[in-house]
PDB file of C-alpha atoms in Angstrom:
ATOM      1  CA  UNK A 883       4.516  -3.769 -30.231  1.00 61.00           C
ATOM      2  CA  UNK A 884       2.973  -7.107 -29.320  1.00 76.00           C
ATOM      3  CA  UNK A 885      -0.234  -7.746 -31.230  1.00 90.00           C
ATOM      4  CA  UNK A 886      -3.230  -6.656 -29.084  1.00 96.00           C
ATOM      5  CA  UNK A 887      -5.229  -9.561 -27.699  1.00 96.00           C
ATOM      6  CA  UNK A 888      -8.081 -10.504 -25.404  1.00 97.00           C
ATOM      7  CA  UNK A 889      -7.611 -12.070 -21.986  1.00 97.00           C
ATOM      8  CA  UNK A 890      -8.010 -15.855 -21.793  1.00 96.00           C
ATOM      9  CA  UNK A 891     -11.545 -16.986 -21.078  1.00 95.00           C
ATOM     10  CA  UNK A 892     -10.421 -19.018 -18.059  1.00 96.00           C
ATOM     11  CA  UNK A 893     -10.706 -16.605 -15.132  1.00 95.00           C
ATOM     12  CA  UNK A 894      -7.724 -17.972 -13.210  1.00 95.00           C
ATOM     13  CA  UNK A 895      -5.441 -17.753 -16.249  1.00 97.00           C
ATOM     14  CA  UNK A 896      -6.712 -14.269 -17.016  1.00 97.00           C
ATOM     15  CA  UNK A 897      -5.990 -13.131 -13.464  1.00 97.00           C
ATOM     16  CA  UNK A 898      -2.453 -14.481 -13.802  1.00 97.00           C
ATOM     17  CA  UNK A 899      -1.959 -12.392 -16.940  1.00 98.00           C
ATOM     18  CA  UNK A 900      -3.083  -9.263 -15.081  1.00 98.00           C
ATOM     19  CA  UNK A 901      -0.732  -9.911 -12.151  1.00 98.00           C
ATOM     20  CA  UNK A 902       2.134 -10.817 -14.481  1.00 98.00           C
ATOM     21  CA  UNK A 903       1.656  -7.547 -16.375  1.00 98.00           C
ATOM     22  CA  UNK A 904       2.297  -5.608 -13.168  1.00 98.00           C
ATOM     23  CA  UNK A 905       5.268  -7.805 -12.242  1.00 98.00           C
ATOM     24  CA  UNK A 906       6.795  -7.139 -15.666  1.00 97.00           C
ATOM     25  CA  UNK A 907       6.280  -3.389 -15.337  1.00 97.00           C
ATOM     26  CA  UNK A 908       7.957  -3.319 -11.935  1.00 98.00           C
ATOM     27  CA  UNK A 909      10.875  -5.466 -13.054  1.00 97.00           C
ATOM     28  CA  UNK A 910      11.418  -3.460 -16.221  1.00 97.00           C
ATOM     29  CA  UNK A 911      10.980   0.075 -14.887  1.00 97.00           C
ATOM     30  CA  UNK A 912      11.652  -0.038 -11.134  1.00 97.00           C
ATOM     31  CA  UNK A 913      14.730  -2.266 -11.107  1.00 95.00           C
ATOM     32  CA  UNK A 914      18.221  -0.905 -10.536  1.00 93.00           C
ATOM     33  CA  UNK A 915      21.616  -2.470  -9.867  1.00 92.00           C
ATOM     34  CA  UNK A 916      20.714  -3.098  -6.223  1.00 94.00           C
ATOM     35  CA  UNK A 917      17.428  -4.843  -6.971  1.00 97.00           C
ATOM     36  CA  UNK A 918      16.990  -8.577  -6.622  1.00 98.00           C
ATOM     37  CA  UNK A 919      15.560 -10.121  -9.802  1.00 98.00           C
ATOM     38  CA  UNK A 920      15.101 -13.901  -9.700  1.00 98.00           C
ATOM     39  CA  UNK A 921      12.426 -16.148 -11.190  1.00 97.00           C
ATOM     40  CA  UNK A 922      10.551 -16.141  -7.861  1.00 98.00           C
ATOM     41  CA  UNK A 923      11.234 -12.677  -6.439  1.00 98.00           C
ATOM     42  CA  UNK A 924      11.655  -9.047  -7.450  1.00 98.00           C
ATOM     43  CA  UNK A 925      12.839  -6.873  -4.571  1.00 98.00           C
ATOM     44  CA  UNK A 926      14.034  -3.311  -4.165  1.00 98.00           C
ATOM     45  CA  UNK A 927      15.064  -1.517  -0.990  1.00 97.00           C
ATOM     46  CA  UNK A 928      15.243   2.285  -1.038  1.00 97.00           C
ATOM     47  CA  UNK A 929      15.372   2.793   2.718  1.00 95.00           C
ATOM     48  CA  UNK A 930      12.395   5.141   2.339  1.00 96.00           C
ATOM     49  CA  UNK A 931       9.884   5.608   5.183  1.00 95.00           C
ATOM     50  CA  UNK A 932       7.003   3.988   3.296  1.00 96.00           C
ATOM     51  CA  UNK A 933       6.133   0.299   2.704  1.00 97.00           C
ATOM     52  CA  UNK A 934       6.250   0.736  -1.085  1.00 97.00           C
ATOM     53  CA  UNK A 935       9.781   2.046  -0.774  1.00 97.00           C
ATOM     54  CA  UNK A 936      10.954  -1.390   0.379  1.00 98.00           C
ATOM     55  CA  UNK A 937       9.049  -4.084  -1.478  1.00 98.00           C
ATOM     56  CA  UNK A 938       9.325  -7.726  -2.502  1.00 98.00           C
ATOM     57  CA  UNK A 939       7.022  -9.288  -5.105  1.00 98.00           C
ATOM     58  CA  UNK A 940       6.846 -13.078  -4.948  1.00 98.00           C
ATOM     59  CA  UNK A 941       5.717 -15.413  -7.691  1.00 97.00           C
ATOM     60  CA  UNK A 942       3.278 -18.261  -7.205  1.00 97.00           C
ATOM     61  CA  UNK A 943       6.238 -20.702  -7.248  1.00 97.00           C
ATOM     62  CA  UNK A 944       8.089 -19.109  -4.330  1.00 98.00           C
ATOM     63  CA  UNK A 945       8.712 -21.592  -1.532  1.00 98.00           C
ATOM     64  CA  UNK A 946       8.528 -20.660   2.157  1.00 98.00           C
ATOM     65  CA  UNK A 947      12.332 -20.792   2.245  1.00 98.00           C
ATOM     66  CA  UNK A 948      12.504 -18.404  -0.740  1.00 98.00           C
ATOM     67  CA  UNK A 949      10.277 -15.979   1.146  1.00 98.00           C
ATOM     68  CA  UNK A 950      12.206 -16.214   4.401  1.00 98.00           C
ATOM     69  CA  UNK A 951      15.506 -15.650   2.561  1.00 98.00           C
ATOM     70  CA  UNK A 952      14.517 -12.935   0.088  1.00 98.00           C
ATOM     71  CA  UNK A 953      12.177 -10.935   2.361  1.00 98.00           C
ATOM     72  CA  UNK A 954      14.475 -10.921   5.380  1.00 98.00           C
ATOM     73  CA  UNK A 955      16.569  -7.949   4.128  1.00 97.00           C
ATOM     74  CA  UNK A 956      13.368  -5.890   4.170  1.00 97.00           C
ATOM     75  CA  UNK A 957      13.389  -6.280   7.945  1.00 95.00           C
ATOM     76  CA  UNK A 958      16.963  -5.148   8.535  1.00 91.00           C
ATOM     77  CA  UNK A 959      16.813  -1.349   8.140  1.00 84.00           C
ATOM     78  CA  UNK A 960      13.944  -0.439  10.464  1.00 90.00           C
ATOM     79  CA  UNK A 961      11.826   1.104   7.710  1.00 96.00           C
ATOM     80  CA  UNK A 962       8.286   0.050   6.762  1.00 97.00           C
ATOM     81  CA  UNK A 963       8.229  -2.611   4.060  1.00 98.00           C
ATOM     82  CA  UNK A 964       5.779  -4.733   2.095  1.00 98.00           C
ATOM     83  CA  UNK A 965       5.378  -8.087   0.369  1.00 98.00           C
ATOM     84  CA  UNK A 966       3.093  -8.592  -2.613  1.00 98.00           C
ATOM     85  CA  UNK A 967       2.086 -12.037  -3.843  1.00 98.00           C
ATOM     86  CA  UNK A 968       0.987 -12.411  -7.458  1.00 98.00           C
ATOM     87  CA  UNK A 969      -2.117 -14.214  -6.250  1.00 97.00           C
ATOM     88  CA  UNK A 970      -3.854 -14.601  -2.893  1.00 97.00           C
ATOM     89  CA  UNK A 971      -0.835 -16.436  -1.466  1.00 98.00           C
ATOM     90  CA  UNK A 972      -0.750 -20.049  -0.376  1.00 98.00           C
ATOM     91  CA  UNK A 973      -1.126 -20.671   3.376  1.00 98.00           C
ATOM     92  CA  UNK A 974       2.500 -21.738   3.694  1.00 98.00           C
ATOM     93  CA  UNK A 975       3.674 -18.601   1.848  1.00 98.00           C
ATOM     94  CA  UNK A 976       1.610 -16.329   4.064  1.00 98.00           C
ATOM     95  CA  UNK A 977       2.872 -18.159   7.141  1.00 98.00           C
ATOM     96  CA  UNK A 978       6.513 -17.656   6.080  1.00 98.00           C
ATOM     97  CA  UNK A 979       5.880 -13.933   5.611  1.00 98.00           C
ATOM     98  CA  UNK A 980       4.162 -13.824   8.988  1.00 98.00           C
ATOM     99  CA  UNK A 981       7.242 -15.304  10.656  1.00 98.00           C
ATOM    100  CA  UNK A 982       9.114 -12.169   9.533  1.00 98.00           C
ATOM    101  CA  UNK A 983       6.493  -9.835  10.975  1.00 97.00           C
ATOM    102  CA  UNK A 984       4.475  -9.128   7.821  1.00 98.00           C
ATOM    103  CA  UNK A 985       0.740  -8.823   8.385  1.00 98.00           C
ATOM    104  CA  UNK A 986      -2.150  -8.767   5.866  1.00 98.00           C
ATOM    105  CA  UNK A 987      -2.769  -5.233   4.608  1.00 98.00           C
ATOM    106  CA  UNK A 988      -5.011  -5.519   1.538  1.00 97.00           C
ATOM    107  CA  UNK A 989      -6.509  -7.991  -0.888  1.00 97.00           C
ATOM    108  CA  UNK A 990      -5.863  -6.169  -4.170  1.00 97.00           C
ATOM    109  CA  UNK A 991      -8.355  -6.841  -6.991  1.00 98.00           C
ATOM    110  CA  UNK A 992      -7.063  -7.769 -10.465  1.00 98.00           C
ATOM    111  CA  UNK A 993      -9.488  -6.019 -12.807  1.00 98.00           C
ATOM    112  CA  UNK A 994     -10.179  -5.807 -16.541  1.00 98.00           C
ATOM    113  CA  UNK A 995     -12.323  -3.829 -18.978  1.00 98.00           C
ATOM    114  CA  UNK A 996     -13.051  -3.854 -22.714  1.00 98.00           C
ATOM    115  CA  UNK A 997     -14.206  -1.195 -25.197  1.00 98.00           C
ATOM    116  CA  UNK A 998     -17.736  -2.553 -24.832  1.00 97.00           C
ATOM    117  CA  UNK A 999     -17.852  -2.332 -21.024  1.00 98.00           C
ATOM    118  CA  UNK A1000     -15.832   0.877 -20.438  1.00 98.00           C
ATOM    119  CA  UNK A1001     -18.188   3.618 -19.298  1.00 98.00           C
ATOM    120  CA  UNK A1002     -18.166   7.326 -20.225  1.00 97.00           C
ATOM    121  CA  UNK A1003     -16.208   9.883 -18.214  1.00 98.00           C
ATOM    122  CA  UNK A1004     -15.675  13.620 -18.278  1.00 97.00           C
ATOM    123  CA  UNK A1005     -13.799  16.323 -16.430  1.00 98.00           C
ATOM    124  CA  UNK A1006     -15.320  19.205 -14.471  1.00 97.00           C
ATOM    125  CA  UNK A1007     -14.892  22.750 -15.710  1.00 98.00           C
ATOM    126  CA  UNK A1008     -11.387  24.095 -15.279  1.00 98.00           C
ATOM    127  CA  UNK A1009      -9.651  20.724 -15.656  1.00 98.00           C
ATOM    128  CA  UNK A1010      -7.893  19.381 -18.754  1.00 98.00           C
ATOM    129  CA  UNK A1011      -6.159  16.085 -19.536  1.00 98.00           C
ATOM    130  CA  UNK A1012      -3.111  15.753 -21.738  1.00 98.00           C
ATOM    131  CA  UNK A1013      -0.234  13.400 -22.439  1.00 98.00           C
ATOM    132  CA  UNK A1014       2.973  14.429 -20.691  1.00 97.00           C
ATOM    133  CA  UNK A1015       6.443  14.532 -22.260  1.00 96.00           C
ATOM    134  CA  UNK A1016       9.766  13.436 -20.820  1.00 96.00           C
ATOM    135  CA  UNK A1017      10.785  17.074 -20.304  1.00 97.00           C
ATOM    136  CA  UNK A1018       8.034  17.301 -17.663  1.00 97.00           C
ATOM    137  CA  UNK A1019       9.201  14.257 -15.719  1.00 97.00           C
ATOM    138  CA  UNK A1020       9.978  16.116 -12.482  1.00 97.00           C
ATOM    139  CA  UNK A1021       6.587  17.839 -12.298  1.00 98.00           C
ATOM    140  CA  UNK A1022       4.757  14.572 -13.041  1.00 98.00           C
ATOM    141  CA  UNK A1023       6.802  12.749 -10.390  1.00 98.00           C
ATOM    142  CA  UNK A1024       5.947  15.362  -7.764  1.00 98.00           C
ATOM    143  CA  UNK A1025       2.257  15.062  -8.647  1.00 98.00           C
ATOM    144  CA  UNK A1026       2.155  11.259  -8.432  1.00 98.00           C
ATOM    145  CA  UNK A1027       4.137  11.321  -5.179  1.00 98.00           C
ATOM    146  CA  UNK A1028       1.788  13.804  -3.536  1.00 98.00           C
ATOM    147  CA  UNK A1029      -1.268  12.019  -4.919  1.00 97.00           C
ATOM    148  CA  UNK A1030      -0.190   8.691  -3.453  1.00 96.00           C
ATOM    149  CA  UNK A1031       1.297  10.167  -0.285  1.00 96.00           C
ATOM    150  CA  UNK A1032       4.721   8.790  -1.211  1.00 97.00           C
ATOM    151  CA  UNK A1033       8.194  10.148  -0.558  1.00 97.00           C
ATOM    152  CA  UNK A1034       9.493  11.583  -3.839  1.00 97.00           C
ATOM    153  CA  UNK A1035      12.247   8.941  -3.835  1.00 96.00           C
ATOM    154  CA  UNK A1036       9.513   6.306  -4.203  1.00 97.00           C
ATOM    155  CA  UNK A1037       7.478   8.302  -6.730  1.00 97.00           C
ATOM    156  CA  UNK A1038      10.613   8.574  -8.872  1.00 97.00           C
ATOM    157  CA  UNK A1039      10.366   4.839  -9.553  1.00 97.00           C
ATOM    158  CA  UNK A1040       7.447   5.702 -11.864  1.00 96.00           C
ATOM    159  CA  UNK A1041       9.207   8.637 -13.524  1.00 95.00           C
ATOM    160  CA  UNK A1042       8.970   9.324 -17.247  1.00 97.00           C
ATOM    161  CA  UNK A1043      12.752   9.612 -17.592  1.00 95.00           C
ATOM    162  CA  UNK A1044      13.181   6.204 -16.003  1.00 95.00           C
ATOM    163  CA  UNK A1045      10.639   4.546 -18.293  1.00 96.00           C
ATOM    164  CA  UNK A1046      11.973   6.240 -21.417  1.00 95.00           C
ATOM    165  CA  UNK A1047      15.440   4.850 -20.752  1.00 94.00           C
ATOM    166  CA  UNK A1048      14.136   1.302 -20.229  1.00 95.00           C
ATOM    167  CA  UNK A1049      11.026   0.811 -22.362  1.00 93.00           C
ATOM    168  CA  UNK A1050      10.749   3.773 -24.718  1.00 91.00           C
ATOM    169  CA  UNK A1051       7.319   3.938 -26.310  1.00 91.00           C
ATOM    170  CA  UNK A1052       5.732   1.261 -24.125  1.00 96.00           C
ATOM    171  CA  UNK A1053       4.738   3.637 -21.314  1.00 97.00           C
ATOM    172  CA  UNK A1054       2.583   6.705 -21.989  1.00 97.00           C
ATOM    173  CA  UNK A1055       2.144   9.300 -19.255  1.00 98.00           C
ATOM    174  CA  UNK A1056      -0.904  11.485 -18.576  1.00 98.00           C
ATOM    175  CA  UNK A1057      -1.859  14.313 -16.248  1.00 98.00           C
ATOM    176  CA  UNK A1058      -4.927  16.362 -15.432  1.00 98.00           C
ATOM    177  CA  UNK A1059      -4.107  20.026 -14.996  1.00 98.00           C
ATOM    178  CA  UNK A1060      -5.868  22.789 -13.102  1.00 98.00           C
ATOM    179  CA  UNK A1061      -4.697  26.416 -13.225  1.00 97.00           C
ATOM    180  CA  UNK A1062      -1.495  25.288 -14.935  1.00 95.00           C
ATOM    181  CA  UNK A1063      -0.606  22.683 -12.284  1.00 98.00           C
ATOM    182  CA  UNK A1064      -0.581  18.898 -12.587  1.00 98.00           C
ATOM    183  CA  UNK A1065      -3.086  17.717  -9.993  1.00 98.00           C
ATOM    184  CA  UNK A1066      -3.646  14.070 -11.002  1.00 98.00           C
ATOM    185  CA  UNK A1067      -1.704  11.427 -12.909  1.00 98.00           C
ATOM    186  CA  UNK A1068      -1.815   8.073 -14.654  1.00 98.00           C
ATOM    187  CA  UNK A1069       0.204   6.031 -17.107  1.00 98.00           C
ATOM    188  CA  UNK A1070      -0.615   3.348 -19.650  1.00 98.00           C
ATOM    189  CA  UNK A1071       1.870   0.499 -20.053  1.00 98.00           C
ATOM    190  CA  UNK A1072       1.436  -1.364 -23.337  1.00 97.00           C
ATOM    191  CA  UNK A1073       2.832  -4.869 -22.950  1.00 97.00           C
ATOM    192  CA  UNK A1074       2.000  -8.442 -23.916  1.00 96.00           C
ATOM    193  CA  UNK A1075      -0.966  -7.327 -25.990  1.00 98.00           C
ATOM    194  CA  UNK A1076      -2.690  -5.557 -23.073  1.00 98.00           C
ATOM    195  CA  UNK A1077      -3.084  -1.922 -22.032  1.00 98.00           C
ATOM    196  CA  UNK A1078      -2.342  -1.688 -18.316  1.00 98.00           C
ATOM    197  CA  UNK A1079      -3.166   1.387 -16.240  1.00 98.00           C
ATOM    198  CA  UNK A1080      -0.824   2.417 -13.415  1.00 98.00           C
ATOM    199  CA  UNK A1081      -0.004   5.409 -11.186  1.00 98.00           C
ATOM    200  CA  UNK A1082      -3.567   6.733 -10.928  1.00 98.00           C
ATOM    201  CA  UNK A1083      -3.116   9.370  -8.229  1.00 97.00           C
ATOM    202  CA  UNK A1084      -4.871  12.624  -7.323  1.00 98.00           C
ATOM    203  CA  UNK A1085      -3.632  15.379  -5.070  1.00 98.00           C
ATOM    204  CA  UNK A1086      -5.854  15.449  -1.939  1.00 97.00           C
ATOM    205  CA  UNK A1087      -7.496  18.824  -2.554  1.00 97.00           C
ATOM    206  CA  UNK A1088      -8.726  17.704  -6.011  1.00 98.00           C
ATOM    207  CA  UNK A1089     -10.255  14.352  -5.107  1.00 97.00           C
ATOM    208  CA  UNK A1090     -13.890  13.258  -5.565  1.00 96.00           C
ATOM    209  CA  UNK A1091     -14.226  15.158  -8.839  1.00 97.00           C
ATOM    210  CA  UNK A1092     -13.953  12.257 -11.265  1.00 97.00           C
ATOM    211  CA  UNK A1093     -10.313  12.906 -12.180  1.00 98.00           C
ATOM    212  CA  UNK A1094      -9.094   9.368 -11.434  1.00 97.00           C
ATOM    213  CA  UNK A1095     -11.907   7.839 -13.466  1.00 97.00           C
ATOM    214  CA  UNK A1096     -11.101  10.022 -16.475  1.00 98.00           C
ATOM    215  CA  UNK A1097      -7.364   9.372 -16.141  1.00 98.00           C
ATOM    216  CA  UNK A1098      -8.145   5.664 -16.237  1.00 98.00           C
ATOM    217  CA  UNK A1099     -10.634   5.713 -19.094  1.00 98.00           C
ATOM    218  CA  UNK A1100      -9.134   8.241 -21.515  1.00 98.00           C
ATOM    219  CA  UNK A1101      -5.743   6.500 -21.905  1.00 98.00           C
ATOM    220  CA  UNK A1102      -7.666   3.286 -22.575  1.00 98.00           C
ATOM    221  CA  UNK A1103      -9.757   5.003 -25.236  1.00 98.00           C
ATOM    222  CA  UNK A1104      -6.502   6.034 -26.889  1.00 98.00           C
ATOM    223  CA  UNK A1105      -5.326   2.421 -26.609  1.00 98.00           C
ATOM    224  CA  UNK A1106      -8.552   1.242 -28.286  1.00 98.00           C
ATOM    225  CA  UNK A1107      -7.690   3.567 -31.195  1.00 97.00           C
ATOM    226  CA  UNK A1108      -4.339   1.760 -31.456  1.00 96.00           C
ATOM    227  CA  UNK A1109      -6.117  -1.598 -31.730  1.00 97.00           C
ATOM    228  CA  UNK A1110      -5.996  -2.749 -28.106  1.00 98.00           C
ATOM    229  CA  UNK A1111      -9.063  -4.600 -26.866  1.00 97.00           C
ATOM    230  CA  UNK A1112      -8.206  -5.262 -23.212  1.00 98.00           C
ATOM    231  CA  UNK A1113      -7.508  -2.854 -20.379  1.00 98.00           C
ATOM    232  CA  UNK A1114      -6.301  -4.067 -17.019  1.00 98.00           C
ATOM    233  CA  UNK A1115      -5.141  -2.845 -13.650  1.00 98.00           C
ATOM    234  CA  UNK A1116      -4.419  -3.921 -10.101  1.00 97.00           C
ATOM    235  CA  UNK A1117      -6.541  -1.864  -7.718  1.00 96.00           C
ATOM    236  CA  UNK A1118      -6.387  -0.959  -4.082  1.00 94.00           C
ATOM    237  CA  UNK A1119      -9.424  -1.875  -2.001  1.00 92.00           C
ATOM    238  CA  UNK A1120     -10.281   1.831  -1.800  1.00 91.00           C
ATOM    239  CA  UNK A1121      -9.966   2.392  -5.550  1.00 92.00           C
ATOM    240  CA  UNK A1122     -11.801  -0.747  -6.684  1.00 95.00           C
ATOM    241  CA  UNK A1123     -15.319   0.771  -6.497  1.00 95.00           C
ATOM    242  CA  UNK A1124     -14.236   3.594  -8.831  1.00 94.00           C
ATOM    243  CA  UNK A1125     -13.046   1.091 -11.419  1.00 97.00           C
ATOM    244  CA  UNK A1126     -16.099  -1.104 -10.994  1.00 97.00           C
ATOM    245  CA  UNK A1127     -18.227   1.950 -11.720  1.00 96.00           C
ATOM    246  CA  UNK A1128     -16.312   2.356 -14.990  1.00 97.00           C
ATOM    247  CA  UNK A1129     -17.162  -1.184 -16.058  1.00 98.00           C
ATOM    248  CA  UNK A1130     -14.114  -3.071 -14.786  1.00 98.00           C
ATOM    249  CA  UNK A1131     -14.629  -6.685 -13.708  1.00 97.00           C
ATOM    250  CA  UNK A1132     -12.682  -8.302 -10.861  1.00 98.00           C
ATOM    251  CA  UNK A1133     -11.125 -11.639 -11.822  1.00 97.00           C
ATOM    252  CA  UNK A1134      -9.098 -12.388  -8.696  1.00 97.00           C
ATOM    253  CA  UNK A1135      -6.924 -10.849  -6.007  1.00 97.00           C
ATOM    254  CA  UNK A1136      -3.319 -10.385  -4.930  1.00 98.00           C
ATOM    255  CA  UNK A1137      -2.288 -10.429  -1.275  1.00 98.00           C
ATOM    256  CA  UNK A1138      -0.439  -7.375   0.039  1.00 98.00           C
ATOM    257  CA  UNK A1139       1.283  -7.684   3.421  1.00 98.00           C
ATOM    258  CA  UNK A1140       3.046  -4.936   5.340  1.00 98.00           C
ATOM    259  CA  UNK A1141       5.571  -4.719   8.127  1.00 98.00           C
ATOM    260  CA  UNK A1142       5.583  -1.486  10.131  1.00 96.00           C
ATOM    261  CA  UNK A1143       8.306  -1.431  12.809  1.00 92.00           C
ATOM    262  CA  UNK A1144       7.318   0.171  16.100  1.00 78.00           C
ATOM    263  CA  UNK A1145       9.944   2.889  15.584  1.00 64.00           C
ATOM    264  CA  UNK A1146       8.701   3.825  12.083  1.00 54.00           C
TER     265      UNK A1146
END
């Protein structure tokens, strides 16, 4: 385990660390033999009918030609696809993506929290949180897929079995249960001295009950007990207010672009 550490005081450098944490998680857990892994691009293509099933993540050093070359295969199968830049994207990078039909979808906040700023959370009656074992991988995958509205083939990229085979011990999986069913999920990825939170998803009929907030905060409290001092995540625009209410601070943004073919 890398020694826990604080984010750099320079906001731009700190935001880079947050974005790089996510890039590392995707490259380490999501990659398979068909994925493209270069210094400037990580890309996977599942052929799934969802933008996150066909995704390219570009580094800050990617040139417009890199983007045109490495994102073009995302346009070949007729499925929705997405491009994520590890920062807000330079004008020439965004223009190259636009040439391929990718349009701005979200400006995703890079957010951080510490033990001092993390607020209290609780669960309503009838709900319990626990850490999930590898033997429960299929049930957890179904829950995260339904919570995010993803095809199961995309949700499987997060699966416990997949992480255990690639980074055993670095990813810890959590679920909130109700009446014996997993209804919300999250995972903590411990890397580079930081505790990153991913896969925070709630099944639609259980939303607006504070489950996502608790599934974000409680794994971080466990990380604090292990000596970690910095929690981080990359939020959607919709989820950012929940995290801000927990005490997370936004340090910067990443540009998400999507391409939705007319036939999709």
